[in-house]
PDB file of N, CA and C in Angstrom:
ATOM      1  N   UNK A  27      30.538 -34.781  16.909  1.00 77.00           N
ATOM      2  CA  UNK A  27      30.998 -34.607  15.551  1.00 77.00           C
ATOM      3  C   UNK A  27      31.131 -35.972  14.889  1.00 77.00           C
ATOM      4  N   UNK A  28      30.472 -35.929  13.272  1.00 80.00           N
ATOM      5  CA  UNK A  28      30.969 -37.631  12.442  1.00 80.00           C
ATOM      6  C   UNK A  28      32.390 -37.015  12.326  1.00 80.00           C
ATOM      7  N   UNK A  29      32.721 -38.480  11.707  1.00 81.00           N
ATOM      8  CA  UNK A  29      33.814 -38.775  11.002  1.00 81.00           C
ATOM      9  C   UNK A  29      34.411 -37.841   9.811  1.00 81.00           C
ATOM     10  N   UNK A  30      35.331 -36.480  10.037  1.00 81.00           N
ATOM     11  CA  UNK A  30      35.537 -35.708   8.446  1.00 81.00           C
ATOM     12  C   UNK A  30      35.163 -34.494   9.031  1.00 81.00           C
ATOM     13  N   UNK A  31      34.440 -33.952   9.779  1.00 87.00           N
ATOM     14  CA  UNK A  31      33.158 -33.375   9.869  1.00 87.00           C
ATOM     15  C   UNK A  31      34.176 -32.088  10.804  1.00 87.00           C
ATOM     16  N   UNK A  32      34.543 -30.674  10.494  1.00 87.00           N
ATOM     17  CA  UNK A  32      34.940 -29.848  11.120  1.00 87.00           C
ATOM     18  C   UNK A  32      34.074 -29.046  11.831  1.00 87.00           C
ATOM     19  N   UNK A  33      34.865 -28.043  12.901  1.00 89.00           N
ATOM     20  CA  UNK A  33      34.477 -27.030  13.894  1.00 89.00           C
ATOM     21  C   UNK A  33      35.086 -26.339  13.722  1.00 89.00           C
ATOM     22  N   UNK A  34      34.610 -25.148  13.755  1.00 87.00           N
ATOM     23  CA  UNK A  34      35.838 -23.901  14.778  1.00 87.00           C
ATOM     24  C   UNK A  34      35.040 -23.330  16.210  1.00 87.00           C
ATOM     25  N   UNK A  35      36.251 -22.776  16.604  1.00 86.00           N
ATOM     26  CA  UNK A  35      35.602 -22.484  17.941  1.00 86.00           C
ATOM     27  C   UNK A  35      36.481 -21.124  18.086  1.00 86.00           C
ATOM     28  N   UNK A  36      36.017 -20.230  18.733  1.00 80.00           N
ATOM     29  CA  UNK A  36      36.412 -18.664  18.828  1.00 80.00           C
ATOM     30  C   UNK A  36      35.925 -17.798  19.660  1.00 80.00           C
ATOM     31  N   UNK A  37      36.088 -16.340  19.778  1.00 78.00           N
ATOM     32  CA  UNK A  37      35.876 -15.862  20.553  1.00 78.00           C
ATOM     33  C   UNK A  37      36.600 -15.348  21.687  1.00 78.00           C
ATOM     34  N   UNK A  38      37.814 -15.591  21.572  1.00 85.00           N
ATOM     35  CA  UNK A  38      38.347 -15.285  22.674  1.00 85.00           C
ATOM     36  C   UNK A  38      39.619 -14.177  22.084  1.00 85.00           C
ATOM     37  N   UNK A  39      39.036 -12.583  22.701  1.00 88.00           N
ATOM     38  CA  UNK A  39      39.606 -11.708  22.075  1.00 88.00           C
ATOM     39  C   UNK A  39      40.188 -11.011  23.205  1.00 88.00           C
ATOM     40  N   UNK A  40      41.652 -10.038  22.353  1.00 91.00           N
ATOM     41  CA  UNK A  40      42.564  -9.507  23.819  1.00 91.00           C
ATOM     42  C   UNK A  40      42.711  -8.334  22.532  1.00 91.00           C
ATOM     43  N   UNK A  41      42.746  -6.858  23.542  1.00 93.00           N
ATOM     44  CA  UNK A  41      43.729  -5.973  22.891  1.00 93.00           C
ATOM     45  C   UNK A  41      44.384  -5.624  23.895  1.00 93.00           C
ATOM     46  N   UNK A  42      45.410  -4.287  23.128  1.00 93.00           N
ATOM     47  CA  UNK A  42      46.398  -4.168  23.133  1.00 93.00           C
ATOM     48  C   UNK A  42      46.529  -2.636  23.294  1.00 93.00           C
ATOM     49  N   UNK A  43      46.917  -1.849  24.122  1.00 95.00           N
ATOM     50  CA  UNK A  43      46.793  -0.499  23.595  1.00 95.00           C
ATOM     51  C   UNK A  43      48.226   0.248  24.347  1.00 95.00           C
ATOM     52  N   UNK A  44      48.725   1.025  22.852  1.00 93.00           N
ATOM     53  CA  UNK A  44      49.905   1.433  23.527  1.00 93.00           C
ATOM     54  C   UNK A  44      49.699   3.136  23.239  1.00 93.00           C
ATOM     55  N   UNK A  45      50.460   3.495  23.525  1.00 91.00           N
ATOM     56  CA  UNK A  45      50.415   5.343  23.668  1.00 91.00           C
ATOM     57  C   UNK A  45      52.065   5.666  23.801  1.00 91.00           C
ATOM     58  N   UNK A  46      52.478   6.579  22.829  1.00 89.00           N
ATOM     59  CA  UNK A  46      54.233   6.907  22.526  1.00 89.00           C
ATOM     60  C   UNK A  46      53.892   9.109  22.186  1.00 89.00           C
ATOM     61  N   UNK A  47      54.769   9.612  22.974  1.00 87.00           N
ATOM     62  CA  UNK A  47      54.740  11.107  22.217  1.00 87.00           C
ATOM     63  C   UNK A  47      56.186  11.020  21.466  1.00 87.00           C
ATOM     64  N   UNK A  48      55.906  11.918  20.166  1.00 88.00           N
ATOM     65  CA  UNK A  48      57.065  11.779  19.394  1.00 88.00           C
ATOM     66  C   UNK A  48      56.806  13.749  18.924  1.00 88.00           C
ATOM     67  N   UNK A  49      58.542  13.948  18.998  1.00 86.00           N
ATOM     68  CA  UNK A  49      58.544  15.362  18.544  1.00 86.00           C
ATOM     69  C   UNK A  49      59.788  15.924  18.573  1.00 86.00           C
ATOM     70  N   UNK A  50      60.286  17.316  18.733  1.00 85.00           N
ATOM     71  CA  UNK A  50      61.176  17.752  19.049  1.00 85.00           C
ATOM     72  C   UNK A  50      61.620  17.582  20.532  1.00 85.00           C
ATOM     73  N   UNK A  51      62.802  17.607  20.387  1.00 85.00           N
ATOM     74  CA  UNK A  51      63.270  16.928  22.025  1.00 85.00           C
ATOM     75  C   UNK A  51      63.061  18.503  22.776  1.00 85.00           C
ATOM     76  N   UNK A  52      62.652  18.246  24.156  1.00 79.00           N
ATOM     77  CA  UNK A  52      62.380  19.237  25.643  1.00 79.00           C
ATOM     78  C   UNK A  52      60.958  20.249  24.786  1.00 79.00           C
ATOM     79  N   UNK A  53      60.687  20.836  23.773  1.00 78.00           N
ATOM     80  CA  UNK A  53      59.943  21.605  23.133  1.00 78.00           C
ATOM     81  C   UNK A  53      58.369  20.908  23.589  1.00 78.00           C
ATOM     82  N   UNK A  54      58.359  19.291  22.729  1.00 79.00           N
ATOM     83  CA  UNK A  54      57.377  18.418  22.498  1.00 79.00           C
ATOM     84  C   UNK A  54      56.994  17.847  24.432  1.00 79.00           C
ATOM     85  N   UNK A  55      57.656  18.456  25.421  1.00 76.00           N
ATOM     86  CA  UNK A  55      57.536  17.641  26.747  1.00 76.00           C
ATOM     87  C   UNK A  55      57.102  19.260  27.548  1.00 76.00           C
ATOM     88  N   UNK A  56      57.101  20.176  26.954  1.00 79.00           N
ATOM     89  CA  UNK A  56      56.651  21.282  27.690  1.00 79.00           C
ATOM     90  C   UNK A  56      55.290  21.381  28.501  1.00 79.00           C
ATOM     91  N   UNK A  57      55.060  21.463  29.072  1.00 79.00           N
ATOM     92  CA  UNK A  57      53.377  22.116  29.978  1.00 79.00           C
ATOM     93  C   UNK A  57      52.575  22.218  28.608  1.00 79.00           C
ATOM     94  N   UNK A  58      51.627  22.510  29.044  1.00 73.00           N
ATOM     95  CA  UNK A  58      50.563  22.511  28.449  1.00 73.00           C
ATOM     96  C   UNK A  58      50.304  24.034  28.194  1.00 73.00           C
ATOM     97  N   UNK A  59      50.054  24.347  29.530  1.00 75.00           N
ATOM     98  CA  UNK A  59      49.553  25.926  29.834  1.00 75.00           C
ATOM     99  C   UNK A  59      51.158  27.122  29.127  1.00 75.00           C
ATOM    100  N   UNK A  60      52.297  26.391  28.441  1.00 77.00           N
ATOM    101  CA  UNK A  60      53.181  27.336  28.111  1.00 77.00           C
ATOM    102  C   UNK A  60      53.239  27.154  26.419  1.00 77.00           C
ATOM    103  N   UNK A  61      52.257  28.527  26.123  1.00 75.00           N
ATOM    104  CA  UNK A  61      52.088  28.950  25.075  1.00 75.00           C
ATOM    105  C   UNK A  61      51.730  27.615  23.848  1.00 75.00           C
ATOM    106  N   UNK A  62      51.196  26.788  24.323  1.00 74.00           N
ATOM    107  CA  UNK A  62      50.655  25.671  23.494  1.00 74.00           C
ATOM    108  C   UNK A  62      52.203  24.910  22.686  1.00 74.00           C
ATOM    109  N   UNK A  63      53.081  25.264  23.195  1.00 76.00           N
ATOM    110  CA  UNK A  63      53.959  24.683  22.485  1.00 76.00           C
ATOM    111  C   UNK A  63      54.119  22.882  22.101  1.00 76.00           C
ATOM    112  N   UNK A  64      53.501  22.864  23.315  1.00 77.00           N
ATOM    113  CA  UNK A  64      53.886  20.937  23.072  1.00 77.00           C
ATOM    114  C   UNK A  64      52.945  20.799  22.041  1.00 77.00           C
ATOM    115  N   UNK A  65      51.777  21.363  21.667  1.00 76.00           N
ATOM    116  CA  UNK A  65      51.215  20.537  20.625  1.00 76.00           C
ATOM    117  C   UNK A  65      51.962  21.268  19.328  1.00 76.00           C
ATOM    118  N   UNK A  66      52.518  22.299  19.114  1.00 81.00           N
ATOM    119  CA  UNK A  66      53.215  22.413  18.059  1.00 81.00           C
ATOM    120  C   UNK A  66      54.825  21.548  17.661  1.00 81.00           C
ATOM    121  N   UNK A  67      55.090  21.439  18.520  1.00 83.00           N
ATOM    122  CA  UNK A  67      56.625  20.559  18.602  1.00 83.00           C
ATOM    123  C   UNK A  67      56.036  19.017  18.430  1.00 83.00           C
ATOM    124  N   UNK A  68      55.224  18.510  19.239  1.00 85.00           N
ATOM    125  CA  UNK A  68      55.040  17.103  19.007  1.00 85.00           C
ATOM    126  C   UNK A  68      53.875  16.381  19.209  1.00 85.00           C
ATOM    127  N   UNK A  69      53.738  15.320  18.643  1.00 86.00           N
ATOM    128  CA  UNK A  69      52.801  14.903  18.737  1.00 86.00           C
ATOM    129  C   UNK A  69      52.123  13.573  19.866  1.00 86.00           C
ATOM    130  N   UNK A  70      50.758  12.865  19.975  1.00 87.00           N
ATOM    131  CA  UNK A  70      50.962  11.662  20.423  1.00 87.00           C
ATOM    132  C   UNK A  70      50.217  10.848  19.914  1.00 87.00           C
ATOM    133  N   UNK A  71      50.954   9.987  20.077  1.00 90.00           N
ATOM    134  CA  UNK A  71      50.169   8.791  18.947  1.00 90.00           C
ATOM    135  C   UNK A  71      49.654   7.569  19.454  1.00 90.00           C
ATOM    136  N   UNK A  72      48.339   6.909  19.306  1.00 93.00           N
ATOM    137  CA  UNK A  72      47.624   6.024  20.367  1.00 93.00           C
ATOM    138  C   UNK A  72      47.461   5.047  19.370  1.00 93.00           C
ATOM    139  N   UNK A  73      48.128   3.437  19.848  1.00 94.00           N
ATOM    140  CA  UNK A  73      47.519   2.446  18.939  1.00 94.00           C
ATOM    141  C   UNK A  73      46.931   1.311  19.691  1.00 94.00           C
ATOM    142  N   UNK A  74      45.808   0.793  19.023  1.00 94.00           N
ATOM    143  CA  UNK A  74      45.345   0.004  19.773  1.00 94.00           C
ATOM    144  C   UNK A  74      45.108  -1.485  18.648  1.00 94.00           C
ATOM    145  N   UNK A  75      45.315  -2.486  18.839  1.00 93.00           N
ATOM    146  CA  UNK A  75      45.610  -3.855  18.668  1.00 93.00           C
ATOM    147  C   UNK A  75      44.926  -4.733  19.059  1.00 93.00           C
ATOM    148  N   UNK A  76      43.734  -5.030  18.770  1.00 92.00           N
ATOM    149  CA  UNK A  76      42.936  -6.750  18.616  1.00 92.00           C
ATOM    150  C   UNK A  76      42.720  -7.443  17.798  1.00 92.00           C
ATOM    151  N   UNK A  77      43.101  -8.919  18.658  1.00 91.00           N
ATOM    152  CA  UNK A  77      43.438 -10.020  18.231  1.00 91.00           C
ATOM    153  C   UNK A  77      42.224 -10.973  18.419  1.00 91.00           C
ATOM    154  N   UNK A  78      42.367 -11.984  17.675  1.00 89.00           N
ATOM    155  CA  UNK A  78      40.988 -12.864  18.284  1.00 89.00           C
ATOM    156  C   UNK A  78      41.964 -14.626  17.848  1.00 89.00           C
ATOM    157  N   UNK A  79      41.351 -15.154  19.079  1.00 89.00           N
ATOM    158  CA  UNK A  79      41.976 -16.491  18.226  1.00 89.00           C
ATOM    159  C   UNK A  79      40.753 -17.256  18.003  1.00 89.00           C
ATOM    160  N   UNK A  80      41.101 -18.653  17.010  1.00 88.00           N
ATOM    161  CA  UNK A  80      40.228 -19.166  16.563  1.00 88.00           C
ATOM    162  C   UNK A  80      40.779 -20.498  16.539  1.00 88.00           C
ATOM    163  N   UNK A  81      40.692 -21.733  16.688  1.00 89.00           N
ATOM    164  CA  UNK A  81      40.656 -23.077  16.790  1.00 89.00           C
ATOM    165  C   UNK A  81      39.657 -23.880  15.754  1.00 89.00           C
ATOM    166  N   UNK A  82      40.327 -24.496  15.006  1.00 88.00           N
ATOM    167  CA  UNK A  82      39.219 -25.195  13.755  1.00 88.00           C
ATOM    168  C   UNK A  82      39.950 -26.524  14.389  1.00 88.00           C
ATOM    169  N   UNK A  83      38.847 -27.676  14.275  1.00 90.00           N
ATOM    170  CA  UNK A  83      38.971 -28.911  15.104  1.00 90.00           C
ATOM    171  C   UNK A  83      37.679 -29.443  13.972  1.00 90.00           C
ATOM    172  N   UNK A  84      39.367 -31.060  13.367  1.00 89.00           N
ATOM    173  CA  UNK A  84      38.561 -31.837  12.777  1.00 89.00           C
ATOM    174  C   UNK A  84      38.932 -33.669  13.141  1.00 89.00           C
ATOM    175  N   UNK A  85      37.281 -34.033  13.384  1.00 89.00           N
ATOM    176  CA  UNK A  85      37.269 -35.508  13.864  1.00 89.00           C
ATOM    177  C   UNK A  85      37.759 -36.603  12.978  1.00 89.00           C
ATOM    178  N   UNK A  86      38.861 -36.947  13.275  1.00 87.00           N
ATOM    179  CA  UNK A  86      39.274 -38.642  12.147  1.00 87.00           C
ATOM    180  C   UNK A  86      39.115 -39.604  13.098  1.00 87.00           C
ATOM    181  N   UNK A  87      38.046 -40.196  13.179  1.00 86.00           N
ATOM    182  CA  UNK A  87      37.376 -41.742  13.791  1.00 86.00           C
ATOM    183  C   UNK A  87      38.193 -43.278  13.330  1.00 86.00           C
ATOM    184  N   UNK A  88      39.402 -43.326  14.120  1.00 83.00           N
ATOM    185  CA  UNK A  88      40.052 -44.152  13.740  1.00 83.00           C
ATOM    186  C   UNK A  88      39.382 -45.799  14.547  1.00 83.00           C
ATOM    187  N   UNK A  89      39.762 -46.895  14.235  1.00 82.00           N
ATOM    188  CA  UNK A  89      39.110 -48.110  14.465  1.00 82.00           C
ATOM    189  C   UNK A  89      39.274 -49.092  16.136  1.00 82.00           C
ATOM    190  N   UNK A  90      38.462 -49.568  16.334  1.00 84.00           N
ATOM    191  CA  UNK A  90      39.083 -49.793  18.015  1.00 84.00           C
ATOM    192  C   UNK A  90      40.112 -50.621  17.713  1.00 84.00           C
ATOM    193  N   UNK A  91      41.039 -50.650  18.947  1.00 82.00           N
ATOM    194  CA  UNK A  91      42.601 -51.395  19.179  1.00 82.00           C
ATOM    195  C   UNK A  91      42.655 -52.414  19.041  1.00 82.00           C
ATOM    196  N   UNK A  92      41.538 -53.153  19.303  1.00 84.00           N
ATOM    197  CA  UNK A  92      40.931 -54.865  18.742  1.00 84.00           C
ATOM    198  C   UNK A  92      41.229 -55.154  17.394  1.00 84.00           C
ATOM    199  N   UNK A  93      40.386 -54.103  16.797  1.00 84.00           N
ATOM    200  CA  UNK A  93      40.340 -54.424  15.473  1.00 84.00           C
ATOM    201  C   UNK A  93      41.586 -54.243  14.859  1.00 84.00           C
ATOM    202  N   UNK A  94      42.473 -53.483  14.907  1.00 77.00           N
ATOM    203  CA  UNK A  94      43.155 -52.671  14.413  1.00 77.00           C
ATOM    204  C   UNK A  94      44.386 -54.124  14.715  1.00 77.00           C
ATOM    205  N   UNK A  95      44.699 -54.358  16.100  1.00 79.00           N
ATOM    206  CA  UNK A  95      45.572 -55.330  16.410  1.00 79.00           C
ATOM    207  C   UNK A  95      45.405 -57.073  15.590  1.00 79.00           C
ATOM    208  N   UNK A  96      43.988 -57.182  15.544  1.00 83.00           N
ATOM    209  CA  UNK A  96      43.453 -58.450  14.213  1.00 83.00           C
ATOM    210  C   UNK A  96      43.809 -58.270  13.149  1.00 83.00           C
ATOM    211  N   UNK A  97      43.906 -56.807  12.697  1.00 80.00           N
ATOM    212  CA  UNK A  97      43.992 -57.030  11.193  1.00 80.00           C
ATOM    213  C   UNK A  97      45.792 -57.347  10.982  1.00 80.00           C
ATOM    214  N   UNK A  98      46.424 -56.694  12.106  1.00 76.00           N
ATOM    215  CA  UNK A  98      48.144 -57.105  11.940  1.00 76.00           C
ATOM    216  C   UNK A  98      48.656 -56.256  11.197  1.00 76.00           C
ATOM    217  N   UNK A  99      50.135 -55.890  11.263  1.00 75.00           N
ATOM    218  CA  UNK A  99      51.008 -54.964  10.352  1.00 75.00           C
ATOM    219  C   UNK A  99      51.445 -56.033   8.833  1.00 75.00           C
ATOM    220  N   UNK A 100      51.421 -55.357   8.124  1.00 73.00           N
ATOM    221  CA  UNK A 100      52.292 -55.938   6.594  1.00 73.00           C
ATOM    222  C   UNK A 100      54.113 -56.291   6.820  1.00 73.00           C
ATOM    223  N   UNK A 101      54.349 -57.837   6.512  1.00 76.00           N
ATOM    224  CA  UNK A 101      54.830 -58.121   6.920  1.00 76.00           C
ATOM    225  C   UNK A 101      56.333 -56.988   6.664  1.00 76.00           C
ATOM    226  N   UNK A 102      56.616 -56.502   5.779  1.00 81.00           N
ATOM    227  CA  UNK A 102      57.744 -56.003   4.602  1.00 81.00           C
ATOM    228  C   UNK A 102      57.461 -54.592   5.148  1.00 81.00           C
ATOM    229  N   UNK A 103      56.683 -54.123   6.362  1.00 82.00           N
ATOM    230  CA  UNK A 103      56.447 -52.948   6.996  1.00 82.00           C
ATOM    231  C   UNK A 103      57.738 -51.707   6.384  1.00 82.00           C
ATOM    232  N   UNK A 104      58.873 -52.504   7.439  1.00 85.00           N
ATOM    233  CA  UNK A 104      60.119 -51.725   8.026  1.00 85.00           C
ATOM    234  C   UNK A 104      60.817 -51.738   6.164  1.00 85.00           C
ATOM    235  N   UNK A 105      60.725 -52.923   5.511  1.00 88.00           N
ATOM    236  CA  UNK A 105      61.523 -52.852   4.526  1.00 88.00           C
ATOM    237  C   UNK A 105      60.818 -51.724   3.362  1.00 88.00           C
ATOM    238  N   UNK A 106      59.549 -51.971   3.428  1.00 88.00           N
ATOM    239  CA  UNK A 106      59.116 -50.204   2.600  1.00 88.00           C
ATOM    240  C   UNK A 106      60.054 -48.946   2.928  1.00 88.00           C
ATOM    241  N   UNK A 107      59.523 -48.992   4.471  1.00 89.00           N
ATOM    242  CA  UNK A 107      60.239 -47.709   4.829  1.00 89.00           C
ATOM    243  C   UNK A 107      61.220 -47.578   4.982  1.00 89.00           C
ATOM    244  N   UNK A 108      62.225 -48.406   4.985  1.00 92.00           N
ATOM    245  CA  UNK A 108      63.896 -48.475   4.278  1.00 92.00           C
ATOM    246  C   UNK A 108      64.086 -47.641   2.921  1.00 92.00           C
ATOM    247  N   UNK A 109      63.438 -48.946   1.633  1.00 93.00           N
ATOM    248  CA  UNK A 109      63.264 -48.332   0.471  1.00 93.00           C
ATOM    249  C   UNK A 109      62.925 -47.184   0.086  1.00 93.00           C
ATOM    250  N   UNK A 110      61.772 -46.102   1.215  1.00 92.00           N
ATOM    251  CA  UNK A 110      60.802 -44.995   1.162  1.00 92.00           C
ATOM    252  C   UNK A 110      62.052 -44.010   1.408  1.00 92.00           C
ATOM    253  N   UNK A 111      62.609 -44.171   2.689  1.00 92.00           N
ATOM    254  CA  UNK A 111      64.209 -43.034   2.840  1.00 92.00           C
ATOM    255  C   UNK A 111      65.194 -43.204   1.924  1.00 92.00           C
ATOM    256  N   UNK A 112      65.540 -44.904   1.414  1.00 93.00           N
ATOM    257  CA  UNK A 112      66.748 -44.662   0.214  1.00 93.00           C
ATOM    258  C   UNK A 112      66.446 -43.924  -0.622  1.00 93.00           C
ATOM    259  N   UNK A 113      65.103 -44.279  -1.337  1.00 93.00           N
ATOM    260  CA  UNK A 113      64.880 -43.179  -2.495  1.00 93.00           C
ATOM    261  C   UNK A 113      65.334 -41.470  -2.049  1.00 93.00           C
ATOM    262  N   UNK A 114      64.105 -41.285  -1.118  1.00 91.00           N
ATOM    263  CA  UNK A 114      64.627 -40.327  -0.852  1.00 91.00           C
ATOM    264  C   UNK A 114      65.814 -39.505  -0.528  1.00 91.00           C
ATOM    265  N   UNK A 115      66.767 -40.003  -0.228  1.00 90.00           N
ATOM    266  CA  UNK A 115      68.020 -39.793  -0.196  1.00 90.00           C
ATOM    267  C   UNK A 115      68.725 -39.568  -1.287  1.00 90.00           C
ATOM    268  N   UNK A 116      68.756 -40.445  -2.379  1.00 91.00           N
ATOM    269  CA  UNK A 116      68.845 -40.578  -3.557  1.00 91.00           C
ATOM    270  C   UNK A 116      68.574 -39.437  -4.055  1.00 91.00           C
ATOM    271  N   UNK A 117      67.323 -39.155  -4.415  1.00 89.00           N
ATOM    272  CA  UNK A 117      66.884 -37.822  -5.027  1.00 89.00           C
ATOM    273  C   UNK A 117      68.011 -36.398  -4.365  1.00 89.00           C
ATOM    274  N   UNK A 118      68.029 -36.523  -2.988  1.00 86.00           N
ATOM    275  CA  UNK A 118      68.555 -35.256  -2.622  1.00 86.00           C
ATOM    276  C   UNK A 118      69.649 -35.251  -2.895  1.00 86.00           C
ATOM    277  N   UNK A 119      70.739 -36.592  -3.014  1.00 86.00           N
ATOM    278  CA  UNK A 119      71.922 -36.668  -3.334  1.00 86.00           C
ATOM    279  C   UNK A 119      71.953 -36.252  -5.116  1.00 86.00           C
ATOM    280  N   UNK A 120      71.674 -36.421  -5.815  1.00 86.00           N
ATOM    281  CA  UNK A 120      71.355 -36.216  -6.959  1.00 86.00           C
ATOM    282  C   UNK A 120      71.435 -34.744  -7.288  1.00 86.00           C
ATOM    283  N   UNK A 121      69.989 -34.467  -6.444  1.00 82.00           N
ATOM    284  CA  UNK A 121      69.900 -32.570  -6.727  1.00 82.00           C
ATOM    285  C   UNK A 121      71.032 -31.888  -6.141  1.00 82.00           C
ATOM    286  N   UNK A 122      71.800 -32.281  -5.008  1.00 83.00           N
ATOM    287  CA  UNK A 122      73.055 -31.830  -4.769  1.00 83.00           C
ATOM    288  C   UNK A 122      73.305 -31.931  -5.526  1.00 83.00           C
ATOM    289  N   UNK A 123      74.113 -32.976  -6.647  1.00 82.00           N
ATOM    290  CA  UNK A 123      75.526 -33.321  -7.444  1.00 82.00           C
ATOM    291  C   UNK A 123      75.464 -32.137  -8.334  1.00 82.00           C
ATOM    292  N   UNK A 124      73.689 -31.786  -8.706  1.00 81.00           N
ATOM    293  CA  UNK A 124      73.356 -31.038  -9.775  1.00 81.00           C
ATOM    294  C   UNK A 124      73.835 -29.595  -9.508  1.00 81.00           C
ATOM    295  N   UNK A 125      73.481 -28.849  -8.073  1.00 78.00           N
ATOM    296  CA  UNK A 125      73.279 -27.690  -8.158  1.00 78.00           C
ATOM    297  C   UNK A 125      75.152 -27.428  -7.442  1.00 78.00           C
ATOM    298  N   UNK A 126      76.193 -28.616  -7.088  1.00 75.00           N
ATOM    299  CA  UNK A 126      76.933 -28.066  -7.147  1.00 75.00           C
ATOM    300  C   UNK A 126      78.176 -28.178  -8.522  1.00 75.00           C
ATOM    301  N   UNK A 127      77.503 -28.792  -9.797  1.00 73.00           N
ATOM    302  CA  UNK A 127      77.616 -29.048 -10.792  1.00 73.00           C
ATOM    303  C   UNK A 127      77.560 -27.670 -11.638  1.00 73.00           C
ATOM    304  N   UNK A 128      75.919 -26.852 -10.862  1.00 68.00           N
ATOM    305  CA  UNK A 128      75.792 -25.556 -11.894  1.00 68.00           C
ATOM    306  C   UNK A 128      77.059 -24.527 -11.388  1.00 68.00           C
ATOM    307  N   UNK A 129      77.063 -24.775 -10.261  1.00 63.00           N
ATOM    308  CA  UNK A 129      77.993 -23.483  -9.266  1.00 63.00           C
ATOM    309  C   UNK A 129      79.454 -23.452  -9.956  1.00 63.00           C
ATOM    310  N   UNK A 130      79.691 -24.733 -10.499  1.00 57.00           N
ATOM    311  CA  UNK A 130      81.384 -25.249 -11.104  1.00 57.00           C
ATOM    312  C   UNK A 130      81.114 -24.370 -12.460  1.00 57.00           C
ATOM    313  N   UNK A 131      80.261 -25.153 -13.054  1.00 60.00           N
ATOM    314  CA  UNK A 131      79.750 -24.164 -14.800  1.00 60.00           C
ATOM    315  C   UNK A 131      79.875 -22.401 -14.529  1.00 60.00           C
ATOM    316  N   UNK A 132      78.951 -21.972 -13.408  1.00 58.00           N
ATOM    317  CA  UNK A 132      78.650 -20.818 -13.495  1.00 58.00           C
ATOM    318  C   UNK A 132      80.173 -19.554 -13.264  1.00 58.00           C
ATOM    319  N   UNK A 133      80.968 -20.552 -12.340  1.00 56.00           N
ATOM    320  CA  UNK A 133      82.299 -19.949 -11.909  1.00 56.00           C
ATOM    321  C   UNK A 133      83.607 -19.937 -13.356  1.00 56.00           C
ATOM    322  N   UNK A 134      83.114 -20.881 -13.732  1.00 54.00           N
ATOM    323  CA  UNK A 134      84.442 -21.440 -15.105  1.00 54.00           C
ATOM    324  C   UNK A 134      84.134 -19.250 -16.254  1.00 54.00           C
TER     325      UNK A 134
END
């Protein structure tokens, strides 16, 4: 596979099969040969269930460890991602203040 470039892969299928009688209670469990009753009292019901799975697989061709270790991290790495969670924090603290701001309004 290039670089971007997806698959799927499949084929691999399972069922499932269940069987339940439902009816009037002792009536629906009678013989067969006594006066056909079980099929008038109850019934049976057969389900059957397949599944298939499927796997989609896509290639990202990242750079060898050489290269990757030459080019070096940015120095201010950790301090982005400081700044990247304060914000974020920020925002959620915020939308809190707000929505327990509406709950105070909505109760008054």
């Amino acid at each position: 596979m290039l670089d971007g470039e997806q698959t799927v892969i499949g084929g691999l299928y399972s069922t499932e099969e269940s069987s339940s009688r439902r009816g009037v209670p002792v009536l629906k469990d009678l013989p067969r040969w006594f006066f056909g009753f079980r099929y008038i009292f109850g019934r049976t019901q057969r389900q059957v269930t397949q599944k298939e799975l499927v796997i989609s697989l896509e290639a990202n061709v990242v750079d060898p460890i050489r290269q990757r270790m030459a080019r070096g991290l940015p120095d201010e790495l950790l301090e982005q991602q400081r700044d990247a969670v304060r914000r974020t924090l920020e925002r959620f603290d915020k939308k809190q203040a707000e929505q327990a701001g509406n709950k105070v309004e909505t109760r008054k």
